[in-house]
Amino acid sequence: MAITRREAARIDLSKNFIYNASPARVIFSKDTIQEFPSEISQQSLKAPLLLSTAQQVSQAEVFKKILNGNIVGIFTEATMHTPTNITEKALEYAKSVSADSIISIGGGSTIALGKAINIRTGLPHICIPTTYAGSEMTPILGETYDGVKKTRSEPKILPRTIIYDVNFIMSLLASMLATSGVNAISYAVEALYA
């Protein structure tokens, strides 16, 4: 339903606002990971550090092969709630191998660790989600220090690039799909209010 000119004239335009659209580059396709080396090259990244959980090392190894071994390492200690002691350990490792970027492969825990490293270092962060967590699309980071979880939000927390590969997500077990789907709904609601 269109508004009339008279109604338009009464709209209060004195309300200031700022709208920031997501600056992330989103790539969605089947077999996207096969094009991953060209994505890395396009962004002029030479020394990526892969992040995963201990349970997802095999997926990180797949990416290492796709990148012809052109990585500086794999950090496999991502864990739930992003404990700051793990983040500090990952930061030390990234520095010791002279990483110029972070690639998180996995669900919410791994993506959160990538966000935590990115916000502290400014290193470009590329996400390859393997679940429906949805945290890759929010500018929110939750971290745990001494058992207390703190959350912060700022646009710089968003990853630079998000790559969805249908084959990775389709490899999830049915039980994981269900749990991950419910988690995605919670992130969608959170994103509305972030």
Coordinates of C-alpha atoms in Angstrom, one line a residue:
M1 CA 0.0 0.0 0.0
A2 CA 1.6 3.3 -1.1
I3 CA 1.5 6.4 1.1
T4 CA 0.2 9.7 -0.1
R5 CA 2.4 12.9 -0.5
R6 CA 0.6 14.4 2.5
E7 CA 1.5 11.3 4.6
A8 CA 5.0 11.4 3.3
A9 CA 5.4 15.0 4.3
R10 CA 4.5 14.1 7.9
I11 CA 7.2 11.4 8.2
D12 CA 9.8 12.6 10.7
L13 CA 13.1 12.5 8.9
S14 CA 15.0 14.0 11.8
K15 CA 15.7 10.5 13.2
N16 CA 19.3 9.7 12.6
F17 CA 20.4 6.2 11.9
I18 CA 23.3 4.2 10.5
Y19 CA 22.8 0.9 8.6
N20 CA 25.8 -1.3 8.0
A21 CA 25.4 -4.2 5.6
S22 CA 27.5 -7.2 6.0
P23 CA 30.9 -6.7 4.4
A24 CA 31.5 -10.4 4.1
R25 CA 32.0 -12.1 0.8
V26 CA 29.7 -15.1 0.7
I27 CA 30.3 -18.0 -1.7
F28 CA 27.8 -20.9 -1.9
S29 CA 28.1 -23.8 -4.2
K30 CA 28.7 -27.5 -4.5
D31 CA 32.4 -28.4 -4.5
T32 CA 33.3 -24.8 -3.6
I33 CA 36.4 -26.1 -1.8
Q34 CA 37.9 -27.1 -5.1
E35 CA 38.1 -23.4 -6.0
F36 CA 39.6 -22.5 -2.7
P37 CA 43.2 -22.0 -4.0
S38 CA 42.0 -19.3 -6.4
E39 CA 40.1 -17.6 -3.5
I40 CA 43.3 -17.5 -1.4
S41 CA 45.3 -16.2 -4.4
Q42 CA 42.7 -13.5 -5.2
Q43 CA 43.0 -12.2 -1.6
S44 CA 46.8 -12.3 -1.9
L45 CA 47.1 -14.6 1.2
K46 CA 50.4 -16.6 1.3
A47 CA 50.5 -18.1 4.8
P48 CA 47.1 -19.2 6.1
L49 CA 46.7 -20.9 9.4
L50 CA 43.9 -23.5 9.5
L51 CA 41.7 -23.8 12.6
S52 CA 39.7 -26.9 13.6
T53 CA 38.6 -28.9 16.6
A54 CA 40.4 -32.1 17.4
Q55 CA 37.4 -34.0 15.9
Q56 CA 37.6 -32.2 12.6
V57 CA 41.3 -32.6 11.9
S58 CA 40.5 -34.8 8.9
Q59 CA 38.5 -31.9 7.3
A60 CA 41.5 -29.6 7.9
E61 CA 43.7 -32.1 6.2
V62 CA 41.5 -32.1 3.2
F63 CA 42.0 -28.4 2.9
K64 CA 45.7 -28.7 3.4
K65 CA 45.7 -31.1 0.3
I66 CA 43.5 -28.8 -1.7
L67 CA 46.0 -25.9 -1.0
N68 CA 48.9 -28.2 -2.0
G69 CA 50.3 -27.9 1.5
N70 CA 50.6 -24.2 1.2
I71 CA 49.6 -23.5 4.8
V72 CA 51.7 -22.6 7.8
G73 CA 50.0 -25.0 10.2
I74 CA 46.8 -26.5 11.6
F75 CA 45.7 -25.5 15.1
T76 CA 43.3 -28.2 16.3
E77 CA 42.3 -27.0 19.8
A78 CA 39.2 -25.0 19.1
T79 CA 36.6 -25.7 21.8
M80 CA 33.2 -24.6 23.0
H81 CA 32.7 -21.2 24.5
T82 CA 36.1 -19.9 23.2
P83 CA 38.2 -20.0 26.4
T84 CA 40.6 -17.2 26.3
N85 CA 43.5 -19.5 27.3
I86 CA 42.9 -21.4 24.1
T87 CA 42.8 -18.1 22.1
E88 CA 46.1 -17.0 23.7
K89 CA 47.6 -20.4 22.7
A90 CA 46.3 -20.0 19.1
L91 CA 47.7 -16.5 19.0
E92 CA 51.1 -17.6 20.0
Y93 CA 51.0 -20.4 17.4
A94 CA 49.9 -18.0 14.7
K95 CA 52.7 -15.7 15.5
S96 CA 55.3 -18.5 15.7
V97 CA 54.4 -19.7 12.2
S98 CA 54.0 -16.1 10.8
A99 CA 50.4 -16.6 9.7
D100 CA 49.0 -13.9 7.4
S101 CA 45.4 -15.2 7.6
I102 CA 43.1 -17.5 9.5
I103 CA 40.9 -20.2 7.9
S104 CA 38.3 -21.7 10.3
I105 CA 36.9 -25.0 9.2
G106 CA 34.0 -26.3 11.3
G107 CA 31.1 -25.1 13.4
G108 CA 30.5 -22.4 15.9
S109 CA 33.5 -23.2 18.2
T110 CA 36.1 -23.0 15.4
I111 CA 34.5 -20.0 13.8
A112 CA 34.5 -18.2 17.2
L113 CA 38.2 -18.9 17.7
G114 CA 38.8 -17.4 14.2
K115 CA 36.8 -14.4 15.2
A116 CA 38.8 -14.1 18.5
I117 CA 42.1 -14.2 16.7
N118 CA 40.9 -11.8 14.0
I119 CA 39.7 -9.2 16.4
R120 CA 43.1 -9.3 18.3
T121 CA 45.4 -9.3 15.3
G122 CA 43.5 -7.9 12.3
L123 CA 44.4 -11.1 10.3
P124 CA 41.9 -11.8 7.5
H125 CA 39.4 -14.5 8.6
I126 CA 37.9 -16.9 6.1
C127 CA 35.2 -19.3 7.4
I128 CA 34.2 -22.7 5.9
P129 CA 31.2 -23.7 8.0
T130 CA 30.5 -27.4 8.3
T131 CA 27.3 -27.0 10.4
Y132 CA 24.3 -24.8 10.4
A133 CA 25.6 -22.8 13.4
G134 CA 25.2 -19.5 11.6
S135 CA 27.7 -17.7 13.9
E136 CA 29.7 -16.8 10.8
M137 CA 27.1 -14.3 9.8
T138 CA 27.0 -12.4 13.1
P139 CA 29.3 -9.7 14.4
I140 CA 29.2 -11.3 17.8
L141 CA 32.0 -13.0 19.8
G142 CA 31.4 -14.9 23.1
E143 CA 34.5 -15.7 25.1
T144 CA 35.1 -17.5 28.4
Y145 CA 37.6 -16.3 31.0
D146 CA 37.8 -17.9 34.5
G147 CA 34.4 -19.6 33.9
V148 CA 32.6 -16.4 33.0
K149 CA 31.4 -15.9 29.5
K150 CA 31.4 -12.4 28.1
T151 CA 30.0 -11.3 24.7
R152 CA 30.9 -8.4 22.5
S153 CA 29.7 -7.2 19.2
E154 CA 31.4 -5.0 16.6
P155 CA 31.4 -5.1 12.8
K156 CA 35.2 -6.0 12.6
I157 CA 34.4 -9.4 14.2
L158 CA 32.6 -10.5 11.0
P159 CA 34.8 -12.8 8.8
R160 CA 36.0 -11.4 5.5
T161 CA 34.9 -14.4 3.4
I162 CA 32.4 -17.2 4.1
I163 CA 32.5 -20.3 1.9
Y164 CA 29.6 -22.7 2.0
D165 CA 30.2 -26.0 0.4
V166 CA 27.1 -28.1 0.1
N167 CA 29.1 -31.4 0.2
F168 CA 30.6 -30.5 3.6
I169 CA 27.2 -29.8 5.1
M170 CA 25.6 -32.8 3.6
S171 CA 28.2 -35.0 5.2
L172 CA 26.8 -34.3 8.7
L173 CA 25.0 -37.1 10.6
A174 CA 21.2 -36.7 10.9
S175 CA 21.6 -36.1 14.7
M176 CA 24.1 -33.4 14.1
L177 CA 21.9 -31.8 11.4
A178 CA 19.0 -31.6 13.9
T179 CA 21.1 -30.1 16.7
S180 CA 22.8 -27.8 14.3
G181 CA 19.5 -26.6 12.8
V182 CA 18.1 -25.6 16.2
N183 CA 21.3 -23.8 16.9
A184 CA 20.9 -21.9 13.5
I185 CA 17.5 -20.7 14.6
S186 CA 18.9 -19.3 17.8
Y187 CA 21.7 -17.5 15.8
A188 CA 19.0 -16.1 13.4
V189 CA 17.1 -14.6 16.3
E190 CA 20.3 -13.3 17.9
A191 CA 21.3 -11.7 14.5
L192 CA 18.0 -9.8 14.5
Y193 CA 19.0 -8.0 17.7
A194 CA 22.8 -7.8 17.4

